[in-house]
Short mmCIF file of C-alpha atoms and ligand atoms in Angstrom, two decimals:
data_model
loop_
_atom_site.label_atom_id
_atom_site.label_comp_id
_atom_site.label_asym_id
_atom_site.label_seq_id
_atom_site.Cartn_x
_atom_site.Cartn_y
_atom_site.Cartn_z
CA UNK A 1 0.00 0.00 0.00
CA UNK A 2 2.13 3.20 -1.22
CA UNK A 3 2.39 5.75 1.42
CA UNK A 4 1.28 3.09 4.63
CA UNK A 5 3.82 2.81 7.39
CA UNK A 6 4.10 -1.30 6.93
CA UNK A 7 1.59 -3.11 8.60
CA UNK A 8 -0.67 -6.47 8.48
CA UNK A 9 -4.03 -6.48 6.97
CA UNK A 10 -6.56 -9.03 7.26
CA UNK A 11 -9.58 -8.37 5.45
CA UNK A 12 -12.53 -10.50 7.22
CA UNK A 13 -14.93 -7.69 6.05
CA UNK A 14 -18.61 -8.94 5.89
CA UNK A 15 -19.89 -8.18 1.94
CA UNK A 16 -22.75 -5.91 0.94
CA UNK A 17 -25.13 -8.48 0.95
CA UNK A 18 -25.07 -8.42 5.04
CA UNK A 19 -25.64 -4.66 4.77
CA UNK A 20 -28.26 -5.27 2.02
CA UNK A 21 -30.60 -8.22 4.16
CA UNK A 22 -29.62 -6.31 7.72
CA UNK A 23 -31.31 -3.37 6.12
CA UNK A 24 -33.95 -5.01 4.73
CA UNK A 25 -34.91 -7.42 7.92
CA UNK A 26 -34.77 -3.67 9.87
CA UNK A 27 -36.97 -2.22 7.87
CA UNK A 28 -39.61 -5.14 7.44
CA UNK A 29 -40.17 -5.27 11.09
CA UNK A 30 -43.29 -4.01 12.89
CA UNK A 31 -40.99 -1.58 15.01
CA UNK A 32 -38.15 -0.46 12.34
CA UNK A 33 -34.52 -0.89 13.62
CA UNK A 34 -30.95 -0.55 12.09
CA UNK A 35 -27.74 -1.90 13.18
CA UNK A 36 -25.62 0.98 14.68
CA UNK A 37 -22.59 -0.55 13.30
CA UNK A 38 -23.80 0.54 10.06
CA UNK A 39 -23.22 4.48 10.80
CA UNK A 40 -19.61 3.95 10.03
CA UNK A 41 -18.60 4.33 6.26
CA UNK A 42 -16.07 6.92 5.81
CA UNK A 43 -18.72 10.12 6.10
CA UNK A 44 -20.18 8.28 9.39
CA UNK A 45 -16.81 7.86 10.22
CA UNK A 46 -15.88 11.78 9.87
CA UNK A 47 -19.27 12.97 11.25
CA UNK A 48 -18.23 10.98 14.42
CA UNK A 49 -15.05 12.02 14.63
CA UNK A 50 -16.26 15.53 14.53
CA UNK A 51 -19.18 14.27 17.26
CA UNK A 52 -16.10 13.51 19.36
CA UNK A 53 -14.98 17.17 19.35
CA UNK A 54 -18.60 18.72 20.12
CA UNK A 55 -18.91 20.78 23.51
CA UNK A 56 -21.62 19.40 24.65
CA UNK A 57 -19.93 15.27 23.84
CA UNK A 58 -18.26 14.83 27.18
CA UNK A 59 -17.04 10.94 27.06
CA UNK A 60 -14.23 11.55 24.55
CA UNK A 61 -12.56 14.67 25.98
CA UNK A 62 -13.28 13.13 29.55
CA UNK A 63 -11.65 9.77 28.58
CA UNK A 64 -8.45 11.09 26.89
CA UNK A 65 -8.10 12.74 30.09
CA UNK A 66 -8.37 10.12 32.19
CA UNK A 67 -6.03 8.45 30.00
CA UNK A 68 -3.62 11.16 30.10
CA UNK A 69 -4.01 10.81 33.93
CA UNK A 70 -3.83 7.40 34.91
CA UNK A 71 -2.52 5.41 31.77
CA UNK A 72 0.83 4.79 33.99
CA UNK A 73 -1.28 3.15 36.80
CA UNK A 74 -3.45 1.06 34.10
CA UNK A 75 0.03 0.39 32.46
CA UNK A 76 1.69 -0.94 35.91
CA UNK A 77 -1.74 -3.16 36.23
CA UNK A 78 -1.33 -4.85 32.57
CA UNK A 79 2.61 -5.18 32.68
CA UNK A 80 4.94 -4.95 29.89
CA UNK A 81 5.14 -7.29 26.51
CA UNK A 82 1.38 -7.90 26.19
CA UNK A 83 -0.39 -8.31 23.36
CA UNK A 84 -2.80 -5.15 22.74
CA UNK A 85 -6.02 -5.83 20.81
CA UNK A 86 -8.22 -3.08 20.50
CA UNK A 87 -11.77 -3.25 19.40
CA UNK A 88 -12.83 -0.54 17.18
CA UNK A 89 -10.18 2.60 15.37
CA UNK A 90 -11.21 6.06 15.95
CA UNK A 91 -8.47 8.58 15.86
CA UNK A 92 -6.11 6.67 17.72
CA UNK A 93 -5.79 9.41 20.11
CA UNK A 94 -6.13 6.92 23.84
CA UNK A 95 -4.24 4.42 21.99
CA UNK A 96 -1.04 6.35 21.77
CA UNK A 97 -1.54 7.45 25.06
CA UNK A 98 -1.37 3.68 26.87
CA UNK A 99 0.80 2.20 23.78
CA UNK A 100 3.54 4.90 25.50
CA UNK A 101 2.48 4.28 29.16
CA UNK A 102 2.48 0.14 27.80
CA UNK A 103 5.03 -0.76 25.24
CA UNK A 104 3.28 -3.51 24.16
CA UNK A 105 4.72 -6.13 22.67
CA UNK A 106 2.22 -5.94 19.31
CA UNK A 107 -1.15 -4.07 18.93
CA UNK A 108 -3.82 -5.58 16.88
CA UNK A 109 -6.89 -3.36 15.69
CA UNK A 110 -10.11 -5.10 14.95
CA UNK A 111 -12.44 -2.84 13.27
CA UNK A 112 -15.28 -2.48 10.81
CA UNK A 113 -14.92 0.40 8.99
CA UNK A 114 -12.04 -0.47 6.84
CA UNK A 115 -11.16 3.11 5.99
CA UNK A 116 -10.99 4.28 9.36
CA UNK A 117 -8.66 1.30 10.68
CA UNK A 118 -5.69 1.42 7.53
CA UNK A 119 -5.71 5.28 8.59
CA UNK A 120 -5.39 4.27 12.36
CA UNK A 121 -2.76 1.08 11.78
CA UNK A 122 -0.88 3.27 9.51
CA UNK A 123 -0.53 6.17 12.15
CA UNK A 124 0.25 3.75 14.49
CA UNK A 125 2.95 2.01 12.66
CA UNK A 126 4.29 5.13 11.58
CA UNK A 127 4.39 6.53 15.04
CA UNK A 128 5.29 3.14 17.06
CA UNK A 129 7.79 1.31 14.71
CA UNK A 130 8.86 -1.07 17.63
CA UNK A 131 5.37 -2.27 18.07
CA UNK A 132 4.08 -4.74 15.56
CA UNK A 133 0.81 -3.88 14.22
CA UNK A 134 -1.72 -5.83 12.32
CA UNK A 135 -5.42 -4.68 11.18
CA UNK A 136 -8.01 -7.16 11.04
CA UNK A 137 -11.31 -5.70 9.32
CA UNK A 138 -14.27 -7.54 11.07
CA UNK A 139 -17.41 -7.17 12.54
CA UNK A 140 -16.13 -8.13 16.20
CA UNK A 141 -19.65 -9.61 17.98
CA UNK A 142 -18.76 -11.84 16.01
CA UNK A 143 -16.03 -14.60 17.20
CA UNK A 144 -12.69 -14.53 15.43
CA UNK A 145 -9.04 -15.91 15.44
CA UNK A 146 -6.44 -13.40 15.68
CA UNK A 147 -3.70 -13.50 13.14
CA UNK A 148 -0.52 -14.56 13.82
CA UNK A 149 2.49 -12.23 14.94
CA UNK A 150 5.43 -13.56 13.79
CA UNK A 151 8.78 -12.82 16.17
CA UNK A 152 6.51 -11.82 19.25
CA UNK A 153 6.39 -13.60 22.23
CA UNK A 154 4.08 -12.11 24.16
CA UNK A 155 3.23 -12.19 28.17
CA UNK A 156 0.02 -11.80 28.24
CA UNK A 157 -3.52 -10.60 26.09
CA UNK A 158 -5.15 -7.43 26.80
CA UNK A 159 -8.39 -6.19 25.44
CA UNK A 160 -8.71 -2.61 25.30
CA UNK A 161 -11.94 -1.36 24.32
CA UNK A 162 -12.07 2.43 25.00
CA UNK A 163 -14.81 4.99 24.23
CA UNK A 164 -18.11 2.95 25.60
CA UNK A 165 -18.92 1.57 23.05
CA UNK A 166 -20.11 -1.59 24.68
CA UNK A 167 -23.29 1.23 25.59
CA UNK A 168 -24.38 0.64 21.77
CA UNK A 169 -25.10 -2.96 22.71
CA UNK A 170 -28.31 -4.40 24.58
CA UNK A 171 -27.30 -5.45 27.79
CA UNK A 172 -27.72 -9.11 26.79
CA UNK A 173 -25.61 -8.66 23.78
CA UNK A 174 -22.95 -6.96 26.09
CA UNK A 175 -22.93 -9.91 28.14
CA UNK A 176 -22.08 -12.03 24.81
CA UNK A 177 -19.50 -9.63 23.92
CA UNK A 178 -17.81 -9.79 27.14
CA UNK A 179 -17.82 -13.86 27.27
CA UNK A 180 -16.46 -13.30 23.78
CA UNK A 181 -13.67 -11.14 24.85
CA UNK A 182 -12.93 -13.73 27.80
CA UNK A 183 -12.28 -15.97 25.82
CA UNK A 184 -10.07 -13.86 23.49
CA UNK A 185 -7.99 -12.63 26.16
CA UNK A 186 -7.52 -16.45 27.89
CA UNK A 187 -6.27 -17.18 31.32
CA UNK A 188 -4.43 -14.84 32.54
CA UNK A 189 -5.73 -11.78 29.78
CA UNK A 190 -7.00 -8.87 30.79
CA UNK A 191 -9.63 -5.95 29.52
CA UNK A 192 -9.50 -2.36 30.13
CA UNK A 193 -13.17 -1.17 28.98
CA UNK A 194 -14.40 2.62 29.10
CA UNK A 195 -17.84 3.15 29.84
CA UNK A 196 -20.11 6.04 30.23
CA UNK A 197 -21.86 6.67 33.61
CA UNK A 198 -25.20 7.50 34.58
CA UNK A 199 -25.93 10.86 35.46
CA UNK A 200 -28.16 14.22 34.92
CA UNK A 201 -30.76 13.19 31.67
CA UNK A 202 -29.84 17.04 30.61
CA UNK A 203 -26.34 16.56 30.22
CA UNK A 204 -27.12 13.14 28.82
CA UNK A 205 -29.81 14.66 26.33
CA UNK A 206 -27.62 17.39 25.33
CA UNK A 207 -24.67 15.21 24.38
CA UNK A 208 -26.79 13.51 21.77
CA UNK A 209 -28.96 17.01 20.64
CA UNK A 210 -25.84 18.98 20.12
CA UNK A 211 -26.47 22.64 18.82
CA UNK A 212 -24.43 22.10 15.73
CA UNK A 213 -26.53 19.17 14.56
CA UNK A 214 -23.54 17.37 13.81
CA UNK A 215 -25.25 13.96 15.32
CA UNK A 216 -28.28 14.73 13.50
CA UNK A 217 -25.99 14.64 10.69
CA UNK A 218 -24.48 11.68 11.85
CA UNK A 219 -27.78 9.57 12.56
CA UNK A 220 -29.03 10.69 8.54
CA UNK A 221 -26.23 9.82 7.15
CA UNK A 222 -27.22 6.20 7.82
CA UNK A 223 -30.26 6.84 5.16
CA UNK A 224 -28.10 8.58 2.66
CA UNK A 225 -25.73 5.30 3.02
CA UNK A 226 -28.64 3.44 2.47
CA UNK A 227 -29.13 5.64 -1.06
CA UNK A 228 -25.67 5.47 -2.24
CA UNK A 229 -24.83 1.64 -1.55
CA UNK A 230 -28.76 0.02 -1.74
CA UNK A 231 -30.61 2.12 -4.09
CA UNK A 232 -32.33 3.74 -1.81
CA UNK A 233 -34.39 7.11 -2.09
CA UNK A 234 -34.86 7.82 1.35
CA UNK A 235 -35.74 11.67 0.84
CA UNK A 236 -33.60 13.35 4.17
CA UNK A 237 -35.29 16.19 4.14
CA UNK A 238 -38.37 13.81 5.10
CA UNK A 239 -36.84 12.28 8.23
CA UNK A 240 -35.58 13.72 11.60
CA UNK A 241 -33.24 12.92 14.34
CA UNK A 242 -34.96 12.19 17.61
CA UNK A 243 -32.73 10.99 20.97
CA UNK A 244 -33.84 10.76 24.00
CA UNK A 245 -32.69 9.53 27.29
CA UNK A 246 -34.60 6.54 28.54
CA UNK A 247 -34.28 6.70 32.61
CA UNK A 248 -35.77 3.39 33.71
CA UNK A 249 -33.85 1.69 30.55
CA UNK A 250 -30.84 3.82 31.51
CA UNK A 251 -30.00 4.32 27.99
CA UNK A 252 -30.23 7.05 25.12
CA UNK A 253 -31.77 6.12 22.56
CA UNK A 254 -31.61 7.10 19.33
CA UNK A 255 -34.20 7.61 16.10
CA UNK A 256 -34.79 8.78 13.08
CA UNK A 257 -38.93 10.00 12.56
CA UNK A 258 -40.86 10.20 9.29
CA UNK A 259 -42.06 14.14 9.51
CA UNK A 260 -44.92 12.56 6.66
CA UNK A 261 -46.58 9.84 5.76
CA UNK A 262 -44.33 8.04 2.98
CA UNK A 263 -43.03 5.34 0.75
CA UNK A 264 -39.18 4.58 0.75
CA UNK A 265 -37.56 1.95 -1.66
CA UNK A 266 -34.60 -0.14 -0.91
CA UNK A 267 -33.17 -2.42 -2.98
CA UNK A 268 -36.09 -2.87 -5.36
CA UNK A 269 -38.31 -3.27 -1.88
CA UNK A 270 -40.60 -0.26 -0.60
CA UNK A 271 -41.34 0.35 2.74
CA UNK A 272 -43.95 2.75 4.07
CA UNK A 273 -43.95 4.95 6.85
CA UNK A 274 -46.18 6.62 8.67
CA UNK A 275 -46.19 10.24 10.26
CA UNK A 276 -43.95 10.00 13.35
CA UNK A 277 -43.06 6.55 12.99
CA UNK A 278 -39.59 5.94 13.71
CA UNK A 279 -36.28 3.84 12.68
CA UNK A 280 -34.83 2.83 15.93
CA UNK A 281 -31.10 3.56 14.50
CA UNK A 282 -29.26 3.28 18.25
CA UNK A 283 -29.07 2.46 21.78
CA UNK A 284 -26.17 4.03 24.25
CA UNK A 285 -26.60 2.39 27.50
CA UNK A 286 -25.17 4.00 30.79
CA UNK A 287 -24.14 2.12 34.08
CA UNK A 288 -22.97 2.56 36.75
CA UNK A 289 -19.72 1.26 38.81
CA UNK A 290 -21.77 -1.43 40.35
CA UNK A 291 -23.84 -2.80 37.46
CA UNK A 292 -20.70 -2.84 34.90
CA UNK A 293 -18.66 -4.46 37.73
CA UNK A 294 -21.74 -7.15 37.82
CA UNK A 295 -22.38 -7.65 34.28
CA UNK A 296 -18.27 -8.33 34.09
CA UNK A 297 -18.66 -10.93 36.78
CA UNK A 298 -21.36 -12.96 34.72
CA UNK A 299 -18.94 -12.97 32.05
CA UNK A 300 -16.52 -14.30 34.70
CA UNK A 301 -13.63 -11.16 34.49
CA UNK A 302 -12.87 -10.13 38.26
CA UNK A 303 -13.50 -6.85 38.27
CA UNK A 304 -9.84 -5.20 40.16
CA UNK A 305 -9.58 -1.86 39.60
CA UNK A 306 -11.86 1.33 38.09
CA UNK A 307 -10.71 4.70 37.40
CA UNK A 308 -13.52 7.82 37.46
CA UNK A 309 -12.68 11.59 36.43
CA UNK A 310 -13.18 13.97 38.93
CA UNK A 311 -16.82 14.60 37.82
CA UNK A 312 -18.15 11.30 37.67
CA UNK A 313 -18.87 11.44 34.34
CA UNK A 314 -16.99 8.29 33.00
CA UNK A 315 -15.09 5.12 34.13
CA UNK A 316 -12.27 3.09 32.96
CA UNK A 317 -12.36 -0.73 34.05
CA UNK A 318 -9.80 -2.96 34.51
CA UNK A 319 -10.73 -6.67 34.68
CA UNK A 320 -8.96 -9.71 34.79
CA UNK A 321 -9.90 -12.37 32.88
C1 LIG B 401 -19.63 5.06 19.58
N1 LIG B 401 -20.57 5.33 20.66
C2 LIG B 401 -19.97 5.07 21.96
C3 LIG B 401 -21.22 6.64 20.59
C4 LIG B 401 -22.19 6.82 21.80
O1 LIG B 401 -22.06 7.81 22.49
O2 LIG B 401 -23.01 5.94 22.03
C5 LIG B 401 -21.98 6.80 19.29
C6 LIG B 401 -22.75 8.08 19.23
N2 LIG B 401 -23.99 8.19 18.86
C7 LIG B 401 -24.35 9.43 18.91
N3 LIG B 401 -23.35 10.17 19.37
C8 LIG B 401 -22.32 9.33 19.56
#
């Protein structure tokens, strides 16, 4: 690849057709839904990377800093010569923070959005040329085999899965994930998972209403992906974004409402909608320290350490597997 700092690619990327028949099944359903890992092409990508950087967004700015703060603690915790597997590539920006606290051994990314992990391996490599680095493009609630490092020997697996993501699953499908990752890791592996506390539904609201309307943006873009790679002609100017926090759920969710009644076609398939009826495009689930310590424990980690910012606003979890 000319202009990549050197690194492995494996491409386990699920085809169109998986797009295609998880849009379709979505749409078909009494109570429309999409996939959320569907926001990220390369504009979903950008428009979250700019989310990221919104005043009112508090988890990234309040993670990095946590990571600024304590990645030497979390780095004495997970040792030196591990292997570092992150789930998902956003800018990179925690990552270089605990790959210097760390010196890992190798860092594998596992990503979907096969744009935004080759930028992030090939920063990474660039940056870190001790550190091995391989890219695996997959859809990672799904089980996979990691590839194969050669020259490495390394102490132990660690998980890192920053920026709460595991919020955009069900808690159910959370659980899965984190049996998954137990797994992954093995005896003696580790995770270190950020996650997003509960707290005031206004500052919760306003993180997902920004003023800018860059997640509106974000959330329609999912429609106009729909257009470009399905034949779609979902008109935008015909839907909204709607999120709201959810306080017995604990959990923003987040929508996108016909503003008329209409038909939509997809892939030689129409769909009609009603006048207010919704896509349910996204669910960010909060916790707190308690319930992500429990959920952990049913996926048998032992919960040992959590770091909180000063606010209470996020946590960082340690867990051994
Ligand atoms: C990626 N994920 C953790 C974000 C969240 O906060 O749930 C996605 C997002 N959706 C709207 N704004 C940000």
């Amino acid at each position: 690849m000319p202009g990549r700092a050197p690194f492995q690619f494996h491409d386990l990327h699920p085809d169109t057709e998986n797009f295609r028949d998880d849009v379709l099944k979505g749409l078909a359903q009494p109570r429309k839904a999409l996939p959320p890992k569907y926001f990220y092409d390369a504009r979903g990508s950008e428009l979250f990377e700019a989310i990221c950087d919104l005043p009112e967004y508090y988890p990234t700015r309040t993670e990095l800093a946590m990571m600024q703060a304590d990645a030497r603690d979390m780095a004495r915790l997970l040792g030196p010569d591990c292997l570092l597997i992150e789930y998902g590539a956003g800018s990179g920006r925690k990552t270089r923070v605990l790959i210097e606290a760390l010196a890992p051994a190798a860092y594998v990314a596992i990503d979907i959005s096969r744009t935004a992990l080759q930028q992030c391996a090939s920063d990474l490599a660039a940056a870190y040329p001790r550190v091995k680095v391989a890219a695996v493009c997959a859809d990672y609630l799904r089980p996979l085999d990691l590839p194969v490092i050669q020259g490495i020997t390394p102490r132990r697996r660690v998980i890192y899965f920053p920026g709460s993501t595991i919020g955009n699953f069900a808690r159910p499908d959370a659980l899965d994930f984190l049996r998954h990752a137990h797994a992954l890791t093995g005896a003696g592996g580790a995770m270190l998972v950020g996650v997003d506390l509960k707290k005031d539904p206004a500052r919760l609201h306003a993180a997902y209403n920004d003023a800018q309307g860059v997640t509106a943006a974000f959330n329609l873009n999912l429609l106009a992906r729909i257009n470009r790679e399905l034949d779609g002609d979902f008109n935008l100017a015909a839907f909204e974004h709607y999120a709201f926090y959810d306080v017995a759920e604990g959990r923003i969710e987040m929508h996108l409402r016909s503003l008329r009644d209409q038909a939509v076609n997809v892939a030689g398939r129409a769909f009609a909608f009603r006048n207010g009826e919704t896509i349910h495009t996204e669910n960010s689930c909060k916790y707190s320290v308690e319930e992500f310590q429990q959920l952990a424990r049913e996926a048998a980690f032992t919960p040992s350490h959590c770091w909180r910012d000063g606010e209470r606003l996020f946590s960082v979890h340690y867990l051994m597997a």
